Short mmCIF file of C-alpha atoms in Angstrom, two decimals:
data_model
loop_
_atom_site.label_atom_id
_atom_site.label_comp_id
_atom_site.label_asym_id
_atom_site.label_seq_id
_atom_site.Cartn_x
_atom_site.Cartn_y
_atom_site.Cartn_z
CA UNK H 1 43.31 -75.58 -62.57
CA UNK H 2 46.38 -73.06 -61.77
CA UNK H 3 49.42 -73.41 -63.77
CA UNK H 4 52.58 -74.42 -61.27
CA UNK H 5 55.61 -72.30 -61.99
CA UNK H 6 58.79 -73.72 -60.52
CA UNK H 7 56.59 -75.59 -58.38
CA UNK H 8 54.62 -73.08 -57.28
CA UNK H 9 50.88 -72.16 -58.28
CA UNK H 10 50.16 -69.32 -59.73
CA UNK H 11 47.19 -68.52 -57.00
CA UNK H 12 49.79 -68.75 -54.63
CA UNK H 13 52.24 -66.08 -56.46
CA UNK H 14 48.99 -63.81 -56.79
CA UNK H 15 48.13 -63.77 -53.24
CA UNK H 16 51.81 -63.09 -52.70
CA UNK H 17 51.79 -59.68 -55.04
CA UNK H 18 48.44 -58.47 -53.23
CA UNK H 19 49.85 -58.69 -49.80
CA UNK H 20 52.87 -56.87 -51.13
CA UNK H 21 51.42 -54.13 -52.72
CA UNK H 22 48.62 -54.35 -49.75
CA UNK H 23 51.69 -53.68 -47.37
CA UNK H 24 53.63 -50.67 -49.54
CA UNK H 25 50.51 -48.94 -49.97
CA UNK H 26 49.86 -49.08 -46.03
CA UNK H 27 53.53 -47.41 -45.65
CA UNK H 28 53.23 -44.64 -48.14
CA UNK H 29 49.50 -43.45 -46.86
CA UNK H 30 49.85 -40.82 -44.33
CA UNK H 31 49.15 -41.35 -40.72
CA UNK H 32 46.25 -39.72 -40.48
CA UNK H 33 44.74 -38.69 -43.96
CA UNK H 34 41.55 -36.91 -42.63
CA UNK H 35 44.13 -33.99 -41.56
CA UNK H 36 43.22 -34.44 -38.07
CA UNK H 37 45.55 -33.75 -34.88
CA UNK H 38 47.79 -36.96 -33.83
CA UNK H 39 47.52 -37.73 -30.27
CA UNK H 40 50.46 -36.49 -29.60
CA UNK H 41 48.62 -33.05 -30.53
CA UNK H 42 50.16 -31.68 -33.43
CA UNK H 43 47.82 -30.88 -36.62
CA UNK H 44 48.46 -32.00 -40.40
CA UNK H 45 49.95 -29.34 -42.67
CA UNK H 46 46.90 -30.28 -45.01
CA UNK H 47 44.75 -28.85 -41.86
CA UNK H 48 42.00 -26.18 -41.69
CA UNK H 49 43.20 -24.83 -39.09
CA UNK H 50 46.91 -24.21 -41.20
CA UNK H 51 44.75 -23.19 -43.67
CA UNK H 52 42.92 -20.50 -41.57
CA UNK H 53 46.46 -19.26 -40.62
CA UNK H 54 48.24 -18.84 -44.23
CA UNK H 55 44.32 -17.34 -45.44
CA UNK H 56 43.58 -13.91 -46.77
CA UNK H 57 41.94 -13.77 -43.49
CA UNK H 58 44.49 -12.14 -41.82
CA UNK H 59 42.89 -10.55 -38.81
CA UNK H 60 40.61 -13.55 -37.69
CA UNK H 61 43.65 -15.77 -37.61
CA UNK H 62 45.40 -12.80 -35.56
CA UNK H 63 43.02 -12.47 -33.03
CA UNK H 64 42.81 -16.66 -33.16
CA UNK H 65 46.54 -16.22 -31.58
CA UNK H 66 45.71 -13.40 -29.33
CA UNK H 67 43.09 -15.54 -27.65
CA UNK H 68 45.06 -18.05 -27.35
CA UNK H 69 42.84 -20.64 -28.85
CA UNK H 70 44.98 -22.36 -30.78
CA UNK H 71 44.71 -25.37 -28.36
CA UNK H 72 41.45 -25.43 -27.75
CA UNK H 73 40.79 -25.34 -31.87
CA UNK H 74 43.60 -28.40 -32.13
CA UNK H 75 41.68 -30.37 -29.50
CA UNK H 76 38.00 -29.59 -31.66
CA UNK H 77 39.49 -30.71 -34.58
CA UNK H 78 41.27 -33.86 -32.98
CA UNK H 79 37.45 -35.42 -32.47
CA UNK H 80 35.39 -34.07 -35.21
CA UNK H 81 35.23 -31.92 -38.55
CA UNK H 82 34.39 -28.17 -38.06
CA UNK H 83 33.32 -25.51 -40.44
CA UNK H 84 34.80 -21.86 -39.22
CA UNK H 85 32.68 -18.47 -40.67
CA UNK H 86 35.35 -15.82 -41.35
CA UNK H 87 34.63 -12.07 -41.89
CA UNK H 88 36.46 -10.16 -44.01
CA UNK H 89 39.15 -8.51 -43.28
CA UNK H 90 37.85 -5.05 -43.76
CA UNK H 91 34.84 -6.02 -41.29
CA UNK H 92 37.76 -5.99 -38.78
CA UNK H 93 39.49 -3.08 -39.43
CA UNK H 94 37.27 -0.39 -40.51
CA UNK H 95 33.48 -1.36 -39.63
CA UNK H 96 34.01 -2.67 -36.40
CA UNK H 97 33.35 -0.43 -33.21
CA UNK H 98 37.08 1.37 -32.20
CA UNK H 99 35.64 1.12 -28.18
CA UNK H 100 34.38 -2.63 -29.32
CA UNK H 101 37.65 -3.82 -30.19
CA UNK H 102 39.70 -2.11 -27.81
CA UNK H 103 37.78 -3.95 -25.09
CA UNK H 104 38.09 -7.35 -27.03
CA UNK H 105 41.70 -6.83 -26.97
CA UNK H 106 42.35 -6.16 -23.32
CA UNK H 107 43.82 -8.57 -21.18
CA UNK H 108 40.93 -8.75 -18.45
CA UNK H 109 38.38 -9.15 -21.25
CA UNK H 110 39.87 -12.88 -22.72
CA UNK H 111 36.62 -15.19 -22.12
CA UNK H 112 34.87 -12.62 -24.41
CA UNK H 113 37.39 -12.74 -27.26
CA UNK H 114 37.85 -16.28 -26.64
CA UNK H 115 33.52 -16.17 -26.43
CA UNK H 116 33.33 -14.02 -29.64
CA UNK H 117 35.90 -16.68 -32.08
CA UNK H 118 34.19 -19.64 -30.86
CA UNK H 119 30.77 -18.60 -31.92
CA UNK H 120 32.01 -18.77 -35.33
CA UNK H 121 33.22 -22.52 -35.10
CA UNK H 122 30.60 -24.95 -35.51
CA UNK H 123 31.99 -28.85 -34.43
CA UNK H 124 30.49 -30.09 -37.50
CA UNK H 125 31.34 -30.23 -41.46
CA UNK H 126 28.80 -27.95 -43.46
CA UNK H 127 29.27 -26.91 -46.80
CA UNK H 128 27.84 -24.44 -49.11
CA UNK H 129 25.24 -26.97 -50.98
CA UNK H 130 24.08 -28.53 -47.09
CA UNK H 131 22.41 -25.06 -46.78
CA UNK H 132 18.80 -25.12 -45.69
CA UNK H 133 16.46 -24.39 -48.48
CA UNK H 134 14.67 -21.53 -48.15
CA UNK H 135 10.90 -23.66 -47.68
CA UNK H 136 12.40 -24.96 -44.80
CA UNK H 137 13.14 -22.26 -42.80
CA UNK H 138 16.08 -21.38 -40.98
CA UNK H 139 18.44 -24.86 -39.08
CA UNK H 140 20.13 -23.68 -35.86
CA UNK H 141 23.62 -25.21 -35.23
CA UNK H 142 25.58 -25.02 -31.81
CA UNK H 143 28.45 -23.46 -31.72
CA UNK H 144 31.98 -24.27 -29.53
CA UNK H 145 30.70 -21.31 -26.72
CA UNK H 146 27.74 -23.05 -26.20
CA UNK H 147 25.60 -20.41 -28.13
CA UNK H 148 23.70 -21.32 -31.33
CA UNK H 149 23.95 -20.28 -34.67
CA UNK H 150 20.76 -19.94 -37.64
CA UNK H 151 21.82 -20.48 -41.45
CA UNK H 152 18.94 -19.65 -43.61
CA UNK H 153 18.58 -19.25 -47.41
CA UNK H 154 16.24 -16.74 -49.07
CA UNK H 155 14.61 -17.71 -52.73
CA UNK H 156 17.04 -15.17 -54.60
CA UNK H 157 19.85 -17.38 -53.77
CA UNK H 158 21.37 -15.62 -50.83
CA UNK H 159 22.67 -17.17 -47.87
CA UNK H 160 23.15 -15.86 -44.99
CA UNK H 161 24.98 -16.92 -40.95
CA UNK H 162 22.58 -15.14 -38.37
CA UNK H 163 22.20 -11.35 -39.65
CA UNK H 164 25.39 -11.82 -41.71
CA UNK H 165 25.66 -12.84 -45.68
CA UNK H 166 27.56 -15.40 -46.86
CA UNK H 167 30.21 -13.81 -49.95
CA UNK H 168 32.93 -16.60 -50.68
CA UNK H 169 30.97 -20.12 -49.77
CA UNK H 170 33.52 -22.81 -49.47
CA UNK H 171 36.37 -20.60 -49.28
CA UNK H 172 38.64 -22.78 -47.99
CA UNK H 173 37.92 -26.80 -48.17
CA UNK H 174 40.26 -29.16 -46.38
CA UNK H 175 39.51 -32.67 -45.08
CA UNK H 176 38.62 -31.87 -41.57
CA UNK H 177 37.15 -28.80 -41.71
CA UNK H 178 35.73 -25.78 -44.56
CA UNK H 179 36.21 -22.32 -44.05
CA UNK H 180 33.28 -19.83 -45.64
CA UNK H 181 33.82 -16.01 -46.10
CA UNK H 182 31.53 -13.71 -44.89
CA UNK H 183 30.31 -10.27 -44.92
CA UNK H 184 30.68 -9.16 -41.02
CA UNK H 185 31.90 -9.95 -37.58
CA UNK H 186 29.45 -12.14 -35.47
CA UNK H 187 28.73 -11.32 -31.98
CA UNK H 188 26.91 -13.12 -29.67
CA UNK H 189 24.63 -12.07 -26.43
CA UNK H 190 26.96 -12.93 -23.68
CA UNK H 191 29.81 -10.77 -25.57
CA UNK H 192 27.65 -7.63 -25.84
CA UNK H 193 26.19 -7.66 -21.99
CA UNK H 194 29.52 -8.19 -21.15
CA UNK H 195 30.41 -4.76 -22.77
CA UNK H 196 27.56 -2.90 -21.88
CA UNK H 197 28.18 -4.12 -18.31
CA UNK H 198 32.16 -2.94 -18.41
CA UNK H 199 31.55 0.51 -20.18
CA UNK H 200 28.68 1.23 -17.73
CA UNK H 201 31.12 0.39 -14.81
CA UNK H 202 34.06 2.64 -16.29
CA UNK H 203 30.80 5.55 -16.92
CA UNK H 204 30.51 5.32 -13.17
CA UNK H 205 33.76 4.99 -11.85
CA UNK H 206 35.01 7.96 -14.09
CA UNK H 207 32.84 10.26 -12.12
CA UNK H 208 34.60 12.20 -9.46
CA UNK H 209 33.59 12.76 -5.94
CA UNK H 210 32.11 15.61 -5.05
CA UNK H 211 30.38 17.26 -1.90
CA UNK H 212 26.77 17.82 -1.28
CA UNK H 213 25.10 20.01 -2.89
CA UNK H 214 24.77 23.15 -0.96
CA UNK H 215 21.18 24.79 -1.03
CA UNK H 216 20.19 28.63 -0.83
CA UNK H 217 18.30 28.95 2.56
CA UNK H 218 16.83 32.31 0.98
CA UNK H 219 15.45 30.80 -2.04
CA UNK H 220 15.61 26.90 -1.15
CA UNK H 221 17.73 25.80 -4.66
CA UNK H 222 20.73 24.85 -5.05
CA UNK H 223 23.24 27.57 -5.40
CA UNK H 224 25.55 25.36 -7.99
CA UNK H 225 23.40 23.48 -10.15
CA UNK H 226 24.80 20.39 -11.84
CA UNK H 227 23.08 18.66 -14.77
CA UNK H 228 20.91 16.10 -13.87
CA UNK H 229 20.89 12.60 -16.01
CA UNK H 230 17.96 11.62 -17.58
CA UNK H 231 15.57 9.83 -15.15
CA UNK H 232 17.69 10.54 -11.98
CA UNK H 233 15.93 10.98 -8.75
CA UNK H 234 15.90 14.72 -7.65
CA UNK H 235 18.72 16.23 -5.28
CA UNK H 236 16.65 18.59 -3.41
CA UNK H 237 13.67 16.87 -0.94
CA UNK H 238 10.51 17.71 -2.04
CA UNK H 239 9.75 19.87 0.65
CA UNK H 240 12.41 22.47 -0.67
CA UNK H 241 10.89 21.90 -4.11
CA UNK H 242 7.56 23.21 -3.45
CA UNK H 243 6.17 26.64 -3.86
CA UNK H 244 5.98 28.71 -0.82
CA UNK H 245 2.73 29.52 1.22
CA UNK H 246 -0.05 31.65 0.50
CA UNK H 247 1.04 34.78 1.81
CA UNK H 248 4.43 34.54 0.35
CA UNK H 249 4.61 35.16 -3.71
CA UNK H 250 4.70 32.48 -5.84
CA UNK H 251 8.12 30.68 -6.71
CA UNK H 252 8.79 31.15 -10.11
CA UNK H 253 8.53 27.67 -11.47
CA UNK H 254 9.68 26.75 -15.15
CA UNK H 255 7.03 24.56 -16.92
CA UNK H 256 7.16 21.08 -18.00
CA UNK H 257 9.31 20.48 -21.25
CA UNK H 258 12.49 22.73 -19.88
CA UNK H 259 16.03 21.16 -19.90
CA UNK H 260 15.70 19.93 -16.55
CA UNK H 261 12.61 18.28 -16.84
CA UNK H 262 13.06 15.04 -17.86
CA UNK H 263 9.19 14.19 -17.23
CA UNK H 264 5.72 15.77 -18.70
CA UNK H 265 3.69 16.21 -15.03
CA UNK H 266 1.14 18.48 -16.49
CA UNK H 267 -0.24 15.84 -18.58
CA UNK H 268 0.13 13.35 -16.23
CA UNK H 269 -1.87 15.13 -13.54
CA UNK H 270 -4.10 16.27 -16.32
CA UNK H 271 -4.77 12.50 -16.63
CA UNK H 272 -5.32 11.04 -13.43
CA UNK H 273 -7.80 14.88 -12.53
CA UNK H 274 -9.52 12.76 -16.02
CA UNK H 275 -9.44 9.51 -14.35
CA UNK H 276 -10.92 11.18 -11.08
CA UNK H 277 -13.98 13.05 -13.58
CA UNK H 278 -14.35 9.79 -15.20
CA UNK H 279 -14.43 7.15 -12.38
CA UNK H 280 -17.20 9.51 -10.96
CA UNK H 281 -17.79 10.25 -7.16
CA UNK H 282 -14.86 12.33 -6.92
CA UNK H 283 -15.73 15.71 -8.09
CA UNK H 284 -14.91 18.01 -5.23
CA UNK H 285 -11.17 16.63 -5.12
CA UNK H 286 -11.00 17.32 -8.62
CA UNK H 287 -12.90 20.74 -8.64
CA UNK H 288 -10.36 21.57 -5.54
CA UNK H 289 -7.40 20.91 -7.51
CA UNK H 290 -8.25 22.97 -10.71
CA UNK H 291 -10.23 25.88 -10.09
CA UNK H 292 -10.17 26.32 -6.00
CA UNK H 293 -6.45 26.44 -5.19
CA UNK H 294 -3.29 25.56 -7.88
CA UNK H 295 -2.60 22.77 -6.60
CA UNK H 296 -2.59 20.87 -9.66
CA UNK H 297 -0.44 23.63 -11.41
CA UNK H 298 2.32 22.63 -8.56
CA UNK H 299 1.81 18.99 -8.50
CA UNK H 300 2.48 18.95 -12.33
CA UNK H 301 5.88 20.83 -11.57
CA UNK H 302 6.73 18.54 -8.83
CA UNK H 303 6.31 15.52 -10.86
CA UNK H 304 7.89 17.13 -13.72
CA UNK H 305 11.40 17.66 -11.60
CA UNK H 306 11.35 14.00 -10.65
CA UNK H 307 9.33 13.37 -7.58
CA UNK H 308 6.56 10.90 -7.26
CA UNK H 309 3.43 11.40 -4.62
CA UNK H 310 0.46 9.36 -3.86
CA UNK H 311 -2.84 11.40 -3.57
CA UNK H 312 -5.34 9.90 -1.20
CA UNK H 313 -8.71 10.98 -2.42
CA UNK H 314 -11.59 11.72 -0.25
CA UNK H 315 -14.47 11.09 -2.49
CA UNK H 316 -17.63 13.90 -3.11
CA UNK H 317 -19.82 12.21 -0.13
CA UNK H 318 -16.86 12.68 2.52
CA UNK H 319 -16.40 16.24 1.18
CA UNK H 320 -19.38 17.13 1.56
CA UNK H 321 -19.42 17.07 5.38
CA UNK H 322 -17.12 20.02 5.29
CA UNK H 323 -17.97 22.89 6.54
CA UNK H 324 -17.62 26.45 5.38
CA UNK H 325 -15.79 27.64 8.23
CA UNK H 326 -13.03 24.76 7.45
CA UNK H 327 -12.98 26.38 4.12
CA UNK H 328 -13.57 29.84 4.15
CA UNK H 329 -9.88 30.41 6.20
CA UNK H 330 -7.07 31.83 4.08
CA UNK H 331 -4.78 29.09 2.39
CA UNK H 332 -7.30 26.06 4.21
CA UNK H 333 -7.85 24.25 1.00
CA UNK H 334 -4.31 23.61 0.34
CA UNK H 335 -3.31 22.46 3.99
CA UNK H 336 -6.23 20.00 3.71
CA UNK H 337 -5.07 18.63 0.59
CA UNK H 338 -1.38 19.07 1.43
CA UNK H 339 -2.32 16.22 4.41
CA UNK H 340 -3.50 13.79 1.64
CA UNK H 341 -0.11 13.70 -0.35
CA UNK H 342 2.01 11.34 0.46
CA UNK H 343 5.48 12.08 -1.20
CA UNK H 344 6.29 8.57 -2.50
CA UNK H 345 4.57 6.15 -4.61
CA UNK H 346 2.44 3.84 -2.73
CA UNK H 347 -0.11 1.43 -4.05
CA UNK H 348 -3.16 -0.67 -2.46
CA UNK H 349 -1.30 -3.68 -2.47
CA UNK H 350 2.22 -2.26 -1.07
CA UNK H 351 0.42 0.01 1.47
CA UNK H 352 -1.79 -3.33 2.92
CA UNK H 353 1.47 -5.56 2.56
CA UNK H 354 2.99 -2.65 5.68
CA UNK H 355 0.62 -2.35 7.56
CA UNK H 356 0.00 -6.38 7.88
CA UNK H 357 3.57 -6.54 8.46
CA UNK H 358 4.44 -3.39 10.55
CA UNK H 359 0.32 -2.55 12.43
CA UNK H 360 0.81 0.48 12.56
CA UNK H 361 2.88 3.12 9.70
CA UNK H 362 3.05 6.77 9.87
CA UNK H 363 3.91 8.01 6.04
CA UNK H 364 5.20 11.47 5.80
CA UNK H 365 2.90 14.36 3.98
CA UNK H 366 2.94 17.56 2.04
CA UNK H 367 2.06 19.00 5.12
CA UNK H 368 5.21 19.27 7.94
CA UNK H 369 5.20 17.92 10.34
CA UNK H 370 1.92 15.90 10.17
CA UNK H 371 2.03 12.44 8.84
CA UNK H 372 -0.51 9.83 8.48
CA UNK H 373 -1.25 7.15 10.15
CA UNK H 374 -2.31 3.72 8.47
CA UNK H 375 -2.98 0.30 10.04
CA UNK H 376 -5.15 -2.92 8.89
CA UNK H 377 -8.67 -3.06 9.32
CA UNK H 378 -11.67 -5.39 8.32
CA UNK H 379 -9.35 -6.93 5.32
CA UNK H 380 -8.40 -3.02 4.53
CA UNK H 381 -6.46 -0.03 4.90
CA UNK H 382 -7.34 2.57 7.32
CA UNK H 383 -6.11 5.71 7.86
CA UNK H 384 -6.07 8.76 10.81
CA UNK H 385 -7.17 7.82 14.65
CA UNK H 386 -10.58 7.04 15.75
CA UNK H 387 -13.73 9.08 14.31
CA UNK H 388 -11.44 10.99 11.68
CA UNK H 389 -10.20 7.93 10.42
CA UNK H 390 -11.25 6.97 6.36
CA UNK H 391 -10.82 3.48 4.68
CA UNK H 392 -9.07 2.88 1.70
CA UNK H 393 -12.32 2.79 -0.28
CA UNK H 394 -12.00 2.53 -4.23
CA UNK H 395 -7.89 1.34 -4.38
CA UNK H 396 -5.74 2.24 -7.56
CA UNK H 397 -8.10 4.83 -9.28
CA UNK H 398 -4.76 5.97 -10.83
CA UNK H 399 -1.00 4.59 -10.98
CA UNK H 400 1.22 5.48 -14.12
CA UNK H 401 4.97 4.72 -11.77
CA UNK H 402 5.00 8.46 -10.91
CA UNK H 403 1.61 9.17 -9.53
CA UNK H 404 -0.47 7.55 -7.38
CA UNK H 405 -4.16 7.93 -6.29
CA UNK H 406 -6.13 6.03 -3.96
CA UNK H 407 -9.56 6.42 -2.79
CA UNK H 408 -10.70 6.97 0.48
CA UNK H 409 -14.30 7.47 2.75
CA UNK H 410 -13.55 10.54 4.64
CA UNK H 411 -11.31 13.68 4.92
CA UNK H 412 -8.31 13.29 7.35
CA UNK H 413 -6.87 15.89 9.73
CA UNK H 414 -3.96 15.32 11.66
CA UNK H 415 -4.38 14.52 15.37
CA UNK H 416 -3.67 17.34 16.73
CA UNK H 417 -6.55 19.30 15.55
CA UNK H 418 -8.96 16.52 15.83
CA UNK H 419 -8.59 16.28 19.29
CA UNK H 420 -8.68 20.43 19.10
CA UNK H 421 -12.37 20.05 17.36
CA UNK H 422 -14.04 17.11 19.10
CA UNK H 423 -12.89 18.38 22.71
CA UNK H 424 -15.76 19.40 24.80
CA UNK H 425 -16.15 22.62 26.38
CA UNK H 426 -14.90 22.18 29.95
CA UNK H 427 -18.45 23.20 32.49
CA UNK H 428 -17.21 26.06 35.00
CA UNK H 429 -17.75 24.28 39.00
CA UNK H 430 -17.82 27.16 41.67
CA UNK H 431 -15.78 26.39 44.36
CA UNK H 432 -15.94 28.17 47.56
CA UNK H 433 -13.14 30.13 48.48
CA UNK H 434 -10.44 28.74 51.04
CA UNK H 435 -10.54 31.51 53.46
CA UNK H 436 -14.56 30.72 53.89
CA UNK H 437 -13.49 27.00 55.04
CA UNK H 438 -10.71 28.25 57.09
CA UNK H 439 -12.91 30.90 59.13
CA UNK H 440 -15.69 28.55 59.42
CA UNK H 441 -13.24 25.36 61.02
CA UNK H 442 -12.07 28.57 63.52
CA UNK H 443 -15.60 29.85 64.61
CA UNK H 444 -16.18 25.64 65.50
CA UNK H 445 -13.16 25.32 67.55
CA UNK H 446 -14.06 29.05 69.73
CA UNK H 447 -17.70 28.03 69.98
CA UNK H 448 -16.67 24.59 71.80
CA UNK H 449 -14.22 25.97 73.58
CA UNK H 450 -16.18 29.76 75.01
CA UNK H 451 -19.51 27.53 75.24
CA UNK H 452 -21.40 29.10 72.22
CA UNK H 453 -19.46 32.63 72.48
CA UNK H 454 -17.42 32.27 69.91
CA UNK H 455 -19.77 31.03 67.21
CA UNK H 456 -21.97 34.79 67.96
CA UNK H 457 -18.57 36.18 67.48
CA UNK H 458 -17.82 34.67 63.84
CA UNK H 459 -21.84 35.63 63.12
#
């Protein structure tokens, strides 16, 4: 039994003193003890994100205020924990890309800064010793841009935030949030397409207008060459970049490897004349091409400035049906050959895909003004008119995204001379003269008129 004091039990005077001191110690606790923003949106002095601001991290916490995050960070903070991965200061300043940060820090550019911070915020509480270990592999965290983080630890001990190492773990520790030091400035994806995107717009937009380009009728090049970026189509048309006929001298053509030939064409028509030798059946082409005319010499140069050509390939049983006298004639080989180059790249499949859509397409050749005709046939591709026409036989022999070569049953000609060769000779009809016919109709008319006189007269 409780003692009574005055009357009163002592049970009651003890629950008394604990409501007391239960009601003092309510008043002096702070509002909000885990240093988390009030609704009203202010932040606790004993807050990481205070912290962040009076750190040794001076140039985080200044580009924090330049993106004008603040807000955003009060509002992360206000519903969870976070854990913020500083670089050092000297990651800022010195190792960081001058062009890199001058483009972080102009006005237009603000979702990337704002991008950049945020991917080293995580909405979640992780210290140093909540590390993965290293049998475990690397954990991935989301970040407050919507991008992911890895932390991973290696069995020497090191620690490390994507590709950068963790120097001053639990740097800061407050009781909604931990800052952690490390070695260099984070930067995710979206950030660094956005920069390559800008600086290749200003690359473009910094060049100045100029006319176009004038060409030497005499020698067919330009008269003012300007350098040509790597992988740039060529200026001049193909036609003023080939070597002139037979009877002329040769152009004096630089080889492959020069400093304005961005591609190796020898070797690559030195593979696909291989290709041709190996596939087998197309000998004469490739015999044509080496040691009958130097055509393989010029395509090399032509693919060397830039220009791509697909070679349609009669194969050995269509040139055999040659004859000599389509041969023997000066500079022959090479306008034969000329009509099988198309200049652009053209494969089986985008060659049937235009002439299903289009019927008929006429692609230009090496050979002005003839051009080829293609159009769909039995499921194929067939080119030239009527008897002089060849199928797209063996497709793709070759394709490297600069040349092409596709395989085909018989030698074209253009139209013009087919219709020259397969015209028969026109048979020479005798026709009596008109004077005969007119003396003859005369002689009638006197005859029935004189009763017979007239037709003695005309014998």
């Amino acid at each position: 039994m409780g003692s009574s004091i005055y009357g009163v039990s002592s049970s009651h005077i003890s629950l008394f003193l604990f409501f007391s001191f239960l009601s003092l110690s309510t008043a002096a606790l702070p509002q909000n003890p885990s240093g988390k923003s009030s609704p009203s949106g202010q932040i606790n002095s004993n807050s990481v994100l205070v912290a962040l601001l009076d750190s040794h991290y001076t140039e985080l916490a200044e580009l924090v205020e330049k993106a004008l995050l603040l807000q955003t960070l009060e509002e992360a903070v206000g519903k969870h924990n976070i854990t913020i991965f500083a670089p050092r200061n000297e990651a800022l300043e010195r190792q960081l890309d001058p062009e890199f940060k001058r483009f972080l820090l102009e006005p237009g550019n603000l979702k990337s800064l704002q991008s950049l911070l945020m991917f080293h915020i995580i909405p979640k509480r992780v210290g140093s010793h909540q590390w993965p270990d290293p049998k475990t592999g690397p954990v991935k965290h989301n970040t407050l841009c919507n991008d992911h983080i890895c932390l991973t630890s290696q069995s020497t001990g090191k620690k490390t935030v994507d590709s950068a190492e963790l120097v001053r773990p639990d740097d800061v520790i407050r009781p909604d949030g931990v800052i952690h030091g490390i070695q260099q400035l984070l930067i995710p994806r979206s950030v660094i397409e956005d920069f390559n995107r800008r600086r290749n717009l200003r690359s473009i937009t910094a060049v100045l207008p100029e006319g176009a380009p004038e060409v030497d009728p005499r020698t067919h090049r330009l008269k003012n060459p300007a350098p040509i970026p790597v992988g740039a189509p060529p200026v001049l048309p193909i036609y003023d970049a080939m070597a002139p006929g037979p009877s002329l001298a040769p152009a004096p053509a630089p080889g492959p490897g020069g400093p304005r030939h961005h591609f190796d064409g020898e070797s690559q028509v030195k593979d696909f004349i291989q290709t041709l030798l190996h596939y087998g059946g197309y000998n004469e082409m490739a015999d044509i091409l080496v040691n009958l005319t130097s055509l393989a010499t010029e395509m090399g140069r032509l693919v060397s400035e830039g220009y791509v050509i697909t070679v349609l390939a009669p194969n050995d049983e269509a040139m055999a049906k040659l004859t000599t006298d389509q041969l023997s004639e000066p500079g022959a080989p090479e306008q034969i050959i000329y009509y099988h180059i198309i200049p652009e790249y053209q494969t089986e499949e985008s060659m049937y895909n235009a002439v299903r859509r289009f019927g008929k397409v006429k692609y230009d050749t090496l050979r002005l003004p003839h051009k080829v005709v293609a159009q769909e046939a039995d499921g194929s591709v067939k080119f030239g008119h009527g008897e002089g026409s060849a199928y797209l036989f063996d497709p793709d022999i070759y394709t490297d995204g600069r040349i092409s070569v596709q395989g085909i049953d018989g030698v074209l000609f253009p139209e013009e001379e087919t219709q020259t060769v397969k015209k028969p000779a026109a048979v020479k009809v005798a026709s009596k003269p008109r004077r005969g016919k007119l003396l003859e109709v005369g002689c009638w008319m006197l005859g029935s008129l004189g009763g017979g006189s007239g037709f003695r007269w005309c014998q």
